Short mmCIF file of C-alpha atoms (C1' of nucleotides) in Angstrom, two decimals:
data_model
loop_
_atom_site.label_atom_id
_atom_site.label_comp_id
_atom_site.label_asym_id
_atom_site.label_seq_id
_atom_site.Cartn_x
_atom_site.Cartn_y
_atom_site.Cartn_z
CA MET V 1 -14.72 -15.59 3.62
CA LYS V 2 -12.74 -15.78 6.70
CA PRO V 3 -9.66 -13.72 7.80
CA ILE V 4 -6.11 -15.39 6.17
CA LEU V 5 -5.49 -17.10 9.49
CA GLU V 6 -2.87 -20.42 10.45
CA THR V 7 -4.27 -23.42 12.12
CA ASP V 8 -3.69 -23.12 16.18
CA SER V 9 -1.70 -26.42 15.66
CA ASP V 10 1.06 -23.66 13.41
CA PHE V 11 0.89 -21.50 16.26
CA ILE V 12 1.60 -23.71 18.94
CA CYS V 13 5.35 -23.60 16.87
CA ASP V 14 5.31 -19.94 15.53
CA VAL V 15 6.25 -18.34 19.58
CA GLN V 16 9.42 -21.25 19.04
CA ALA V 17 10.10 -17.83 18.32
CA PRO V 18 13.39 -16.82 20.45
CA CYS V 19 12.27 -13.84 22.61
CA PHE V 20 9.29 -15.88 23.00
CA GLN V 21 10.63 -18.77 24.60
CA THR V 22 10.51 -18.42 28.30
CA LEU V 23 6.88 -18.53 28.15
CA THR V 24 5.20 -20.45 29.76
CA ASN V 25 2.06 -22.76 28.60
CA ASP V 26 0.38 -20.55 30.87
CA GLU V 27 1.37 -17.18 28.97
CA VAL V 28 1.62 -19.01 25.85
CA GLU V 29 -1.80 -19.86 26.65
CA LEU V 30 -2.34 -16.50 26.58
CA VAL V 31 -0.97 -15.03 24.05
CA ARG V 32 -2.24 -17.19 21.90
CA ALA V 33 -5.90 -16.03 22.73
CA SER V 34 -5.44 -12.92 22.14
CA LYS V 35 -3.38 -13.29 18.61
CA THR V 36 -4.53 -13.64 15.20
CA GLN V 37 -2.47 -13.97 12.35
CA VAL V 38 -2.20 -11.82 9.00
CA LEU V 39 -0.51 -12.95 5.69
CA PHE V 40 0.28 -8.74 4.80
CA ARG V 41 1.12 -8.96 1.23
CA LYS V 42 4.54 -6.98 -0.79
CA GLY V 43 3.21 -2.90 -0.59
CA ASP V 44 0.54 -3.71 2.39
CA ASN V 45 0.52 -1.32 5.01
CA LEU V 46 1.60 -3.03 8.42
CA THR V 47 0.73 0.37 10.32
CA LYS V 48 -0.09 3.11 9.67
CA GLN V 49 1.69 7.04 11.48
CA GLY V 50 -1.12 8.65 13.06
CA THR V 51 -3.94 5.33 13.47
CA PHE V 52 -4.90 3.80 17.20
CA ALA V 53 -2.55 1.15 18.40
CA SER V 54 -3.55 -0.77 20.08
CA TYR V 55 -1.89 -4.14 19.23
CA VAL V 56 1.36 -5.35 18.86
CA LEU V 57 2.29 -6.91 15.56
CA PHE V 58 5.53 -9.46 15.55
CA VAL V 59 7.08 -10.24 12.55
CA MET V 60 7.83 -14.27 11.33
CA LYS V 61 8.86 -13.55 7.87
CA GLY V 62 8.89 -11.26 5.20
CA LEU V 63 10.77 -7.68 5.22
CA ALA V 64 9.88 -4.59 6.12
CA ARG V 65 10.29 -1.03 5.93
CA GLN V 66 9.89 1.26 8.82
CA TYR V 67 9.59 4.80 8.26
CA ILE V 68 8.04 8.41 9.11
CA GLU V 69 6.08 10.84 7.02
CA GLY V 70 6.00 14.49 6.86
CA ASP V 71 2.93 17.15 6.33
CA ASN V 72 4.26 16.75 2.88
CA ALA V 73 4.40 13.96 1.07
CA LYS V 74 8.66 13.49 2.26
CA ILE V 75 8.80 9.93 3.80
CA PHE V 76 12.09 9.09 5.65
CA ASN V 77 13.24 5.76 6.26
CA LEU V 78 14.27 4.41 9.87
CA ARG V 79 14.59 1.26 8.99
CA ILE V 80 14.41 -2.42 7.48
CA ILE V 81 11.85 -4.64 9.77
CA LYS V 82 13.12 -8.55 10.01
CA PRO V 83 11.68 -11.58 11.27
CA GLY V 84 11.77 -11.92 14.58
CA GLU V 85 11.36 -8.63 15.41
CA PHE V 86 8.24 -6.47 16.76
CA VAL V 87 6.49 -3.71 15.04
CA GLY V 88 4.62 -1.17 16.76
CA LEU V 89 5.95 -1.44 20.52
CA SER V 90 6.67 2.16 21.43
CA SER V 91 3.34 2.58 20.53
CA VAL V 92 1.72 0.30 23.03
CA PHE V 93 2.32 1.88 26.22
CA ALA V 94 2.97 5.29 25.71
CA ARG V 95 1.01 6.74 22.99
CA ASN V 96 -1.90 5.08 22.09
CA THR V 97 -1.27 5.68 17.63
CA PHE V 98 1.46 5.03 15.77
CA ASN V 99 3.89 7.08 15.59
CA TYR V 100 5.30 5.57 12.09
CA SER V 101 4.42 3.87 9.80
CA SER V 102 5.51 0.73 7.77
CA VAL V 103 5.58 -1.11 4.60
CA ALA V 104 5.99 -4.85 3.45
CA LEU V 105 9.14 -5.15 1.21
CA THR V 106 7.96 -8.40 0.86
CA ASP V 107 4.86 -10.76 1.19
CA CYS V 108 4.99 -10.85 5.19
CA GLN V 109 3.46 -13.48 8.06
CA VAL V 110 3.01 -11.59 10.60
CA PHE V 111 1.34 -12.13 14.67
CA LEU V 112 -0.46 -9.26 15.97
CA VAL V 113 -0.89 -9.80 19.61
CA GLU V 114 -3.21 -7.52 21.77
CA LYS V 115 -1.47 -5.29 24.27
CA GLU V 116 -2.93 -5.50 27.38
CA ALA V 117 -1.95 -9.46 26.77
CA ILE V 118 2.05 -7.87 26.41
CA ALA V 119 1.42 -6.23 29.73
CA GLN V 120 0.07 -8.81 31.48
CA ILE V 121 2.85 -11.23 30.56
CA ILE V 122 5.17 -8.72 31.28
CA ARG V 123 4.00 -8.19 34.44
CA GLN V 124 4.49 -12.25 35.30
CA ASN V 125 7.78 -12.55 33.71
CA GLY V 126 10.69 -10.49 34.57
CA THR V 127 12.81 -12.21 32.06
CA PHE V 128 10.38 -12.05 29.44
CA GLY V 129 10.26 -8.24 29.83
CA LEU V 130 13.90 -7.58 30.24
CA GLY V 131 13.70 -9.14 25.90
CA ILE V 132 11.26 -6.47 25.12
CA ILE V 133 13.30 -2.97 27.05
CA ARG V 134 16.25 -4.57 25.37
CA ARG V 135 14.70 -4.32 22.46
CA TYR V 136 13.59 -0.29 23.17
CA CYS V 137 17.14 0.42 24.31
CA GLU V 138 18.44 -0.71 21.16
CA GLN V 139 15.83 1.20 18.81
CA ASN V 140 16.85 3.97 21.36
CA SER V 141 20.25 3.92 20.35
CA ASN V 142 19.02 3.45 17.33
CA LEU V 143 17.22 6.64 16.81
CA PHE V 144 20.01 8.45 18.56
CA ASP V 145 21.98 7.75 15.97
CA THR V 146 20.15 8.07 13.20
CA LEU V 147 19.27 11.97 14.90
CA ARG V 148 22.92 12.21 14.52
CA THR V 149 22.96 11.68 10.90
CA VAL V 150 20.25 13.80 10.25
CA MET V 151 21.51 16.58 12.23
CA TYR V 152 25.56 16.40 11.81
CA LYS V 153 26.35 14.99 8.17
CA GLN V 154 26.03 15.05 5.40
CA MET V 155 25.24 13.24 1.74
CA ASN V 156 28.25 11.45 1.57
CA GLY V 157 28.11 10.50 5.28
CA ARG V 158 24.63 9.68 5.18
CA ILE V 159 24.18 7.85 2.19
CA ALA V 160 27.82 5.47 3.26
CA ASP V 161 25.80 5.42 6.60
CA THR V 162 22.42 4.08 4.23
CA LEU V 163 24.87 1.63 2.37
CA LEU V 164 26.84 0.33 5.75
CA TYR V 165 23.18 0.21 7.40
CA ILE V 166 21.40 -2.10 4.35
CA ASP V 167 24.55 -4.05 3.83
CA SER V 168 24.42 -5.23 7.18
CA LEU V 169 21.12 -6.90 6.37
CA LYS V 170 22.92 -8.41 2.71
CA ALA V 171 24.33 -11.64 4.50
CA GLU V 172 20.84 -12.14 5.74
CA ASN V 173 18.85 -11.19 2.99
CA PRO V 174 20.64 -10.68 -0.08
CA GLU V 175 18.13 -9.39 -2.23
CA ILE V 176 18.04 -6.37 -0.35
CA PHE V 177 18.84 -3.92 -2.62
CA GLN V 178 16.52 -5.47 -5.49
CA LEU V 179 13.53 -4.41 -2.73
CA LEU V 180 14.83 -1.27 -2.68
CA SER V 181 14.39 1.84 -4.91
CA ARG V 182 16.68 4.20 -5.79
CA LYS V 183 13.82 6.71 -3.73
CA ASP V 184 14.11 4.37 -1.33
CA VAL V 185 17.81 4.83 -0.11
CA ALA V 186 17.40 8.73 -0.49
CA ASP V 187 15.02 8.10 1.61
CA PHE V 188 17.18 5.77 4.21
CA ALA V 189 20.00 9.07 3.57
CA GLY V 190 17.50 11.71 3.62
CA ILE V 191 18.85 13.51 0.93
CA SER V 192 16.93 13.78 -2.97
CA THR V 193 16.93 10.76 -5.36
CA GLU V 194 18.77 12.43 -7.86
CA SER V 195 21.31 13.46 -4.92
CA ALA V 196 21.40 9.83 -4.25
CA VAL V 197 21.89 8.55 -7.91
CA LYS V 198 24.31 11.00 -8.32
CA LEU V 199 26.52 10.43 -4.99
CA LEU V 200 25.85 6.66 -6.08
CA LYS V 201 27.11 6.68 -9.56
CA SER V 202 30.43 8.64 -7.02
CA PHE V 203 31.30 6.01 -5.39
CA GLU V 204 31.28 3.83 -7.52
CA LYS V 205 33.77 6.02 -9.50
CA ASP V 206 36.12 5.77 -6.56
CA GLY V 207 35.81 2.65 -6.38
CA LEU V 208 33.95 2.59 -3.01
CA ILE V 209 31.32 0.50 -4.35
CA GLU V 210 29.99 -1.68 -7.31
CA LEU V 211 26.47 -1.16 -8.87
CA ASN V 212 24.78 -4.20 -10.77
CA GLU V 213 20.90 -3.04 -11.29
CA LYS V 214 19.42 -2.57 -9.10
CA ASP V 215 22.48 -4.24 -6.18
CA ILE V 216 24.80 -2.53 -4.37
CA SER V 217 28.43 -4.01 -3.42
CA ILE V 218 30.34 -2.60 -1.06
CA LEU V 219 34.31 -3.02 -2.33
CA ASN V 220 35.81 -0.42 -0.21
CA HIS V 221 34.59 -1.59 3.23
CA GLY V 222 37.30 0.79 5.57
CA ASN V 223 36.60 3.94 3.23
CA LEU V 224 33.22 4.25 3.68
CA THR V 225 33.16 3.71 7.37
CA GLU V 226 35.45 6.52 7.13
CA ILE V 227 33.32 8.90 5.14
CA SER V 228 30.55 7.68 7.05
CA ARG V 229 32.41 8.76 10.28
CA ARG V 230 33.58 11.89 9.09
CA GLY V 231 30.26 12.49 7.58
CA MET G 1 8.04 13.79 14.64
CA LYS G 2 4.32 14.61 15.14
CA PRO G 3 1.70 12.41 13.45
CA ILE G 4 -0.08 14.58 10.52
CA LEU G 5 -3.26 16.03 12.79
CA GLU G 6 -5.57 18.97 11.58
CA THR G 7 -6.02 21.43 14.49
CA ASP G 8 -9.14 21.27 16.82
CA SER G 9 -10.15 24.65 15.28
CA ASP G 10 -10.49 22.19 12.34
CA PHE G 11 -12.52 19.72 13.72
CA ILE G 12 -15.00 21.50 15.01
CA CYS G 13 -16.57 21.99 11.32
CA ASP G 14 -15.30 18.50 10.57
CA VAL G 15 -18.14 16.79 12.12
CA GLN G 16 -20.29 19.14 10.28
CA ALA G 17 -20.80 16.36 8.60
CA PRO G 18 -24.06 15.10 8.20
CA CYS G 19 -24.05 12.10 10.03
CA PHE G 20 -22.32 13.83 13.20
CA GLN G 21 -24.95 16.45 13.30
CA THR G 22 -27.18 15.12 16.16
CA LEU G 23 -24.62 14.94 17.74
CA THR G 24 -25.12 17.58 21.50
CA ASN G 25 -22.36 19.24 22.49
CA ASP G 26 -21.16 17.05 24.92
CA GLU G 27 -21.06 14.15 22.65
CA VAL G 28 -19.20 16.04 20.15
CA GLU G 29 -16.86 16.41 23.23
CA LEU G 30 -16.20 12.58 23.81
CA VAL G 31 -15.70 11.89 19.90
CA ARG G 32 -13.23 15.09 20.20
CA ALA G 33 -11.54 13.28 23.15
CA SER G 34 -11.30 10.01 21.52
CA LYS G 35 -10.52 11.08 18.03
CA THR G 36 -7.39 11.20 15.77
CA GLN G 37 -7.06 12.69 12.06
CA VAL G 38 -4.89 10.71 9.65
CA LEU G 39 -4.08 11.09 5.98
CA PHE G 40 -4.04 8.30 3.94
CA ARG G 41 -2.39 9.10 0.67
CA LYS G 42 -3.02 7.42 -2.48
CA GLY G 43 -1.80 3.75 -2.06
CA ASP G 44 -2.16 3.34 1.80
CA ASN G 45 -4.18 0.84 3.46
CA LEU G 46 -7.34 1.69 5.42
CA THR G 47 -8.12 -1.93 7.00
CA LYS G 48 -6.57 -4.58 6.72
CA GLN G 49 -8.11 -7.82 6.85
CA GLY G 50 -7.82 -9.78 10.39
CA THR G 51 -5.84 -7.01 12.12
CA PHE G 52 -6.78 -5.37 15.24
CA ALA G 53 -10.19 -3.12 14.93
CA SER G 54 -10.23 -0.94 18.18
CA TYR G 55 -11.89 2.10 16.03
CA VAL G 56 -14.02 3.38 13.81
CA LEU G 57 -13.01 5.23 9.76
CA PHE G 58 -14.43 7.49 8.94
CA VAL G 59 -13.68 9.23 5.40
CA MET G 60 -14.28 12.87 5.47
CA LYS G 61 -12.49 13.05 1.73
CA GLY G 62 -10.93 11.03 -1.37
CA LEU G 63 -12.14 7.70 -2.10
CA ALA G 64 -10.68 3.53 -1.52
CA ARG G 65 -11.36 0.86 -2.63
CA GLN G 66 -13.04 -2.40 -0.53
CA TYR G 67 -12.52 -5.38 -0.88
CA ILE G 68 -11.71 -9.66 0.74
CA GLU G 69 -8.63 -11.58 0.72
CA GLY G 70 -8.60 -15.19 -0.14
CA ASP G 71 -5.59 -17.45 0.73
CA ASN G 72 -4.50 -16.85 -2.84
CA ALA G 73 -3.62 -13.79 -3.80
CA LYS G 74 -7.21 -13.73 -4.96
CA ILE G 75 -9.35 -10.04 -4.20
CA PHE G 76 -12.73 -9.66 -4.57
CA ASN G 77 -13.67 -5.45 -4.72
CA LEU G 78 -16.51 -5.03 -2.61
CA ARG G 79 -16.91 -1.22 -3.25
CA ILE G 80 -16.12 2.20 -3.52
CA ILE G 81 -15.40 4.21 0.06
CA LYS G 82 -16.51 7.85 -0.62
CA PRO G 83 -16.05 10.82 1.71
CA GLY G 84 -18.79 11.02 4.71
CA GLU G 85 -18.93 7.05 4.68
CA PHE G 86 -17.53 5.21 7.60
CA VAL G 87 -14.53 2.14 7.09
CA GLY G 88 -14.72 -0.88 9.55
CA LEU G 89 -17.58 -0.56 11.93
CA SER G 90 -18.87 -3.65 11.42
CA SER G 91 -15.78 -5.09 13.00
CA VAL G 92 -16.30 -2.71 16.14
CA PHE G 93 -19.34 -4.03 17.18
CA ALA G 94 -19.04 -7.95 16.51
CA ARG G 95 -15.70 -9.55 15.92
CA ASN G 96 -13.24 -7.55 16.67
CA THR G 97 -10.88 -7.80 13.92
CA PHE G 98 -11.73 -6.41 10.28
CA ASN G 99 -13.30 -8.56 7.60
CA TYR G 100 -11.72 -6.93 5.35
CA SER G 101 -8.95 -4.79 3.62
CA SER G 102 -8.98 -1.13 1.88
CA VAL G 103 -6.54 1.12 -0.03
CA ALA G 104 -6.95 4.97 -0.56
CA LEU G 105 -7.57 5.59 -4.32
CA THR G 106 -7.22 8.69 -4.26
CA ASP G 107 -5.40 11.16 -1.00
CA CYS G 108 -7.74 10.31 1.85
CA GLN G 109 -8.65 12.70 4.96
CA VAL G 110 -9.88 10.59 7.40
CA PHE G 111 -10.65 10.61 11.09
CA LEU G 112 -10.70 7.65 13.70
CA VAL G 113 -13.35 7.28 16.63
CA GLU G 114 -12.27 4.32 19.30
CA LYS G 115 -15.05 1.83 19.49
CA GLU G 116 -15.65 2.41 22.58
CA ALA G 117 -16.69 7.17 21.82
CA ILE G 118 -19.04 5.04 19.19
CA ALA G 119 -20.70 2.70 21.05
CA GLN G 120 -21.78 5.49 24.45
CA ILE G 121 -22.53 7.56 21.96
CA ILE G 122 -25.05 4.95 20.40
CA ARG G 123 -26.64 4.27 23.76
CA GLN G 124 -26.79 8.32 24.47
CA ASN G 125 -27.93 8.99 21.21
CA GLY G 126 -31.20 6.89 19.54
CA THR G 127 -31.17 8.94 16.79
CA PHE G 128 -27.63 8.41 16.05
CA GLY G 129 -27.61 4.82 16.25
CA LEU G 130 -30.50 5.01 14.46
CA GLY G 131 -28.03 5.91 11.13
CA ILE G 132 -25.90 3.37 12.00
CA ILE G 133 -28.45 0.96 11.88
CA ARG G 134 -29.23 2.47 9.03
CA ARG G 135 -25.94 2.08 6.93
CA TYR G 136 -25.53 -1.26 8.37
CA CYS G 137 -28.44 -1.98 6.81
CA GLU G 138 -28.13 -0.17 3.23
CA GLN G 139 -24.93 -2.43 3.73
CA ASN G 140 -26.49 -5.88 4.15
CA SER G 141 -29.06 -5.01 1.38
CA ASN G 142 -25.47 -4.47 -1.27
CA LEU G 143 -23.95 -7.47 -0.05
CA PHE G 144 -26.89 -10.16 -0.66
CA ASP G 145 -27.04 -8.26 -3.97
CA THR G 146 -23.26 -9.10 -4.15
CA LEU G 147 -23.88 -12.26 -3.40
CA ARG G 148 -26.72 -13.09 -5.37
CA THR G 149 -24.34 -11.66 -8.04
CA VAL G 150 -22.15 -14.42 -7.09
CA MET G 151 -23.41 -16.88 -7.20
CA TYR G 152 -26.92 -17.09 -10.05
CA LYS G 153 -24.39 -14.55 -12.88
CA GLN G 154 -22.07 -14.76 -15.26
CA MET G 155 -19.23 -12.82 -17.14
CA ASN G 156 -21.61 -10.84 -18.96
CA GLY G 157 -24.04 -10.17 -16.26
CA ARG G 158 -21.15 -9.04 -13.45
CA ILE G 159 -19.58 -7.10 -15.84
CA ALA G 160 -22.77 -4.84 -16.24
CA ASP G 161 -23.32 -5.22 -12.54
CA THR G 162 -19.66 -3.62 -12.37
CA LEU G 163 -20.26 -0.90 -15.08
CA LEU G 164 -23.55 0.17 -13.44
CA TYR G 165 -22.29 0.21 -10.22
CA ILE G 166 -18.93 2.42 -10.89
CA ASP G 167 -20.91 4.52 -12.93
CA SER G 168 -23.51 5.79 -10.62
CA LEU G 169 -21.03 7.14 -8.74
CA LYS G 170 -19.27 8.99 -12.00
CA ALA G 171 -21.50 12.03 -11.07
CA GLU G 172 -20.24 12.44 -8.23
CA ASN G 173 -16.66 11.83 -9.04
CA PRO G 174 -16.24 11.78 -12.79
CA GLU G 175 -12.62 10.77 -12.82
CA ILE G 176 -13.73 7.37 -10.78
CA PHE G 177 -12.87 5.54 -13.81
CA GLN G 178 -9.61 6.70 -14.12
CA LEU G 179 -8.35 5.75 -10.57
CA LEU G 180 -9.63 2.13 -11.60
CA SER G 181 -7.25 -0.36 -13.24
CA ARG G 182 -8.73 -3.04 -15.32
CA LYS G 183 -7.76 -5.85 -13.18
CA ASP G 184 -9.92 -3.73 -10.28
CA VAL G 185 -12.55 -3.79 -12.51
CA ALA G 186 -12.33 -7.12 -12.72
CA ASP G 187 -12.30 -7.98 -9.51
CA PHE G 188 -15.73 -6.17 -8.61
CA ALA G 189 -17.00 -8.15 -11.66
CA GLY G 190 -15.17 -11.59 -9.94
CA ILE G 191 -13.45 -12.55 -13.35
CA SER G 192 -9.99 -12.77 -15.05
CA THR G 193 -8.68 -9.90 -16.26
CA GLU G 194 -8.30 -10.87 -19.75
CA SER G 195 -11.62 -11.47 -19.87
CA ALA G 196 -12.64 -8.34 -17.45
CA VAL G 197 -10.64 -7.13 -21.31
CA LYS G 198 -12.87 -8.73 -23.95
CA LEU G 199 -16.34 -8.12 -22.48
CA LEU G 200 -15.32 -4.38 -22.78
CA LYS G 201 -14.28 -4.33 -26.01
CA SER G 202 -17.39 -7.11 -26.54
CA PHE G 203 -19.34 -3.75 -25.38
CA GLU G 204 -18.01 -1.98 -26.90
CA LYS G 205 -18.40 -3.23 -30.51
CA ASP G 206 -22.00 -3.54 -29.48
CA GLY G 207 -23.01 -0.13 -28.65
CA LEU G 208 -23.09 -0.45 -25.12
CA ILE G 209 -20.14 1.37 -24.07
CA GLU G 210 -17.48 3.75 -24.84
CA LEU G 211 -13.56 3.49 -24.24
CA ASN G 212 -11.31 6.75 -23.19
CA GLU G 213 -8.53 5.29 -22.16
CA LYS G 214 -9.23 4.14 -19.24
CA ASP G 215 -12.76 6.49 -18.97
CA ILE G 216 -15.66 4.04 -19.38
CA SER G 217 -18.95 6.01 -20.53
CA ILE G 218 -22.74 4.39 -20.56
CA LEU G 219 -24.03 4.77 -24.33
CA ASN G 220 -26.54 2.03 -23.65
CA HIS G 221 -28.50 2.27 -20.09
CA GLY G 222 -31.54 0.25 -20.56
CA ASN G 223 -29.95 -2.69 -22.57
CA LEU G 224 -27.19 -2.97 -19.63
CA THR G 225 -29.40 -3.47 -17.50
CA GLU G 226 -31.26 -5.70 -19.05
CA ILE G 227 -27.79 -7.72 -19.48
CA SER G 228 -27.80 -7.30 -15.94
CA ARG G 229 -30.54 -8.89 -15.46
CA ARG G 230 -30.42 -11.70 -17.08
CA GLY G 231 -27.33 -12.00 -15.86
"C1'" DA W 1 -20.59 -36.32 -27.30
"C1'" DA W 2 -21.20 -31.29 -28.64
"C1'" DC W 3 -21.49 -27.34 -26.58
"C1'" DT W 4 -20.20 -23.38 -23.34
"C1'" DG W 5 -18.38 -19.80 -20.05
"C1'" DC W 6 -15.24 -19.09 -18.57
"C1'" DG W 7 -9.84 -19.10 -16.09
"C1'" DA W 8 -4.61 -19.59 -17.50
"C1'" DC W 9 -1.23 -18.59 -20.62
"C1'" DA W 10 1.97 -16.33 -23.76
"C1'" DA W 11 3.28 -12.95 -26.88
"C1'" DC W 12 2.70 -8.45 -27.26
"C1'" DT W 13 2.23 -3.61 -26.27
"C1'" DT W 14 1.23 0.50 -24.83
"C1'" DT W 15 1.33 2.99 -20.28
"C1'" DT W 16 3.10 4.09 -15.79
"C1'" DT W 17 6.98 4.51 -13.02
"C1'" DT W 18 11.84 4.75 -11.97
"C1'" DA W 19 16.14 6.12 -12.58
"C1'" DT W 20 19.52 8.94 -14.63
"C1'" DT W 21 21.84 13.26 -15.84
"C1'" DG W 22 22.87 18.14 -16.71
"C1'" DA W 23 21.86 22.83 -15.82
"C1'" DT W 24 19.68 26.23 -12.10
"C1'" DG W 25 18.91 27.80 -8.41
"C1'" DT W 26 19.72 29.05 -3.36
"C1'" DA W 27 20.41 29.30 1.71
"C1'" DA W 28 24.40 29.07 4.58
"C1'" DT W 29 28.95 29.23 6.01
"C1'" DC W 30 34.01 30.59 4.83
"C1'" DG F 1 31.54 38.17 -2.27
"C1'" DA F 2 32.74 33.31 -3.80
"C1'" DT F 3 32.33 28.78 -2.25
"C1'" DT F 4 30.16 24.64 -0.56
"C1'" DA F 5 26.36 21.93 -0.44
"C1'" DC F 6 22.76 20.83 -1.35
"C1'" DA F 7 17.09 21.05 -3.77
"C1'" DT F 8 14.81 21.40 -7.79
"C1'" DC F 9 13.45 21.56 -12.41
"C1'" DA F 10 13.60 19.44 -16.93
"C1'" DA F 11 14.51 15.80 -20.34
"C1'" DT F 12 15.68 11.29 -21.76
"C1'" DA F 13 16.17 7.02 -21.31
"C1'" DA F 14 15.11 2.90 -18.46
"C1'" DA F 15 12.39 -0.69 -16.61
"C1'" DA F 16 8.65 -2.40 -14.87
"C1'" DA F 17 3.29 -2.98 -14.76
"C1'" DA F 18 -0.74 -2.96 -17.54
"C1'" DG F 19 -3.11 -3.40 -20.79
"C1'" DT F 20 -4.26 -6.65 -25.60
"C1'" DT F 21 -5.39 -10.85 -27.73
"C1'" DG F 22 -5.13 -15.20 -29.44
"C1'" DT F 23 -5.03 -19.65 -27.96
"C1'" DC F 24 -5.76 -24.44 -25.71
"C1'" DG F 25 -7.69 -26.90 -21.94
"C1'" DC F 26 -11.52 -28.13 -18.40
"C1'" DA F 27 -15.35 -28.61 -16.03
"C1'" DG F 28 -20.11 -28.75 -15.62
"C1'" DT F 29 -24.78 -28.48 -19.33
"C1'" DT F 30 -27.35 -29.75 -22.75
#
DNA sequence: AACTGCGACAACTTTTTTATTGATGTAATC
DNA sequence: GATTACATCAATAAAAAAGTTGTCGCAGTT
């Protein structure tokens, strides 16, 4: 029973992804030699917090949810992983374990590159390295924002943040809210599921948002932003 | 947010597991230096078929289900992983990707050891190596049995095999059937869920087994064994 | 050509999960 | 000491998943 791989000829065009555009033929070859491609099915873990990380994942298709786990069963959602993004970059250069878990929200076509290959390419190809640095930088900045939210904002601001964040993905992924449970939304805001449910209702009553089954539409972007700002 | 680790002092006694008994102090130190401990929650993947395997997992507590995936969504269950067993051994010496997936049936306390450490210990400590070889040998033998079942037996024999196998774990894990859905059982036998349901009913009617919600008790071990033998 | 062994599909029931709401408790802040 | 900002618990309600059954069809066997 062979693993779920696509053919090499598929791969050539896979690497057409923007971030691999600057690679030379040799470098593409290097990536190809140390890559494997895996289909993660909805619900599969892409990474598990604490396990050894000897590779980087690059999501080509599908959406995933990245989160951290505490000692209890409590989880905190960090972001939605979209096609074209790396997972586990951070873990590869510094710590050698993944510092977060992630789970497929839809089937995800992913390819895995061993960290040595990535490191080698960065050494050779500054432009590629720059792209990686940009990602780190942005991720860093997002982490600071998240930290601020968690430290200083309360329920209303947090859920507003969450809604604005998820809504920002809706243009490209209209089904995004369907993929998330109320608990997932609550775990983005870091509040209890029940509080999230109540707040959503209350936001709806105030005409800020509209609830349709699992889907959520933002009606008053301005006010929601203001709530987020005020915390 | 630190990963879910137990303290080193816990670890000392962790390594009391039978298979680590022959290790010298130095070797325990080696394992300890390159290990990390992770709590996989019910439903988390311990391994995903096709991902890079740079480490071995050793299950200390909890049960997991090991399976292979095809190109379609079809899965085939290979075994239940019990405390004291390794996961991913096979992947470490030969291929460097996991050749199967596995998922936690209950919360699982697992520790991960990088493959280099395992290889080093085997080089130094023949007795430990022997234990590993025994495991491979047994796993191999089980794989041959499975292959024979899949190749030569039909529904009745297959489901009988499955029932006898799962039942053999029931002494130590009385709740085992509660942890498996009908689909899981069917996937052990390699038949459709519907066929599995029908066969179970029919076995019950014939007095071979007793169904109690999800639990299954074997009433006539002899006849079931005979059905398994005949295929 | 009839029969066997099984998967696939559809319709339906049961169980499990998720969502929702109100009530209560509590630590932190005013 | 009162108020605010939540979590937690319990009780339902609603939605989703799992389980069940009958029917059909097809690929191999006899």
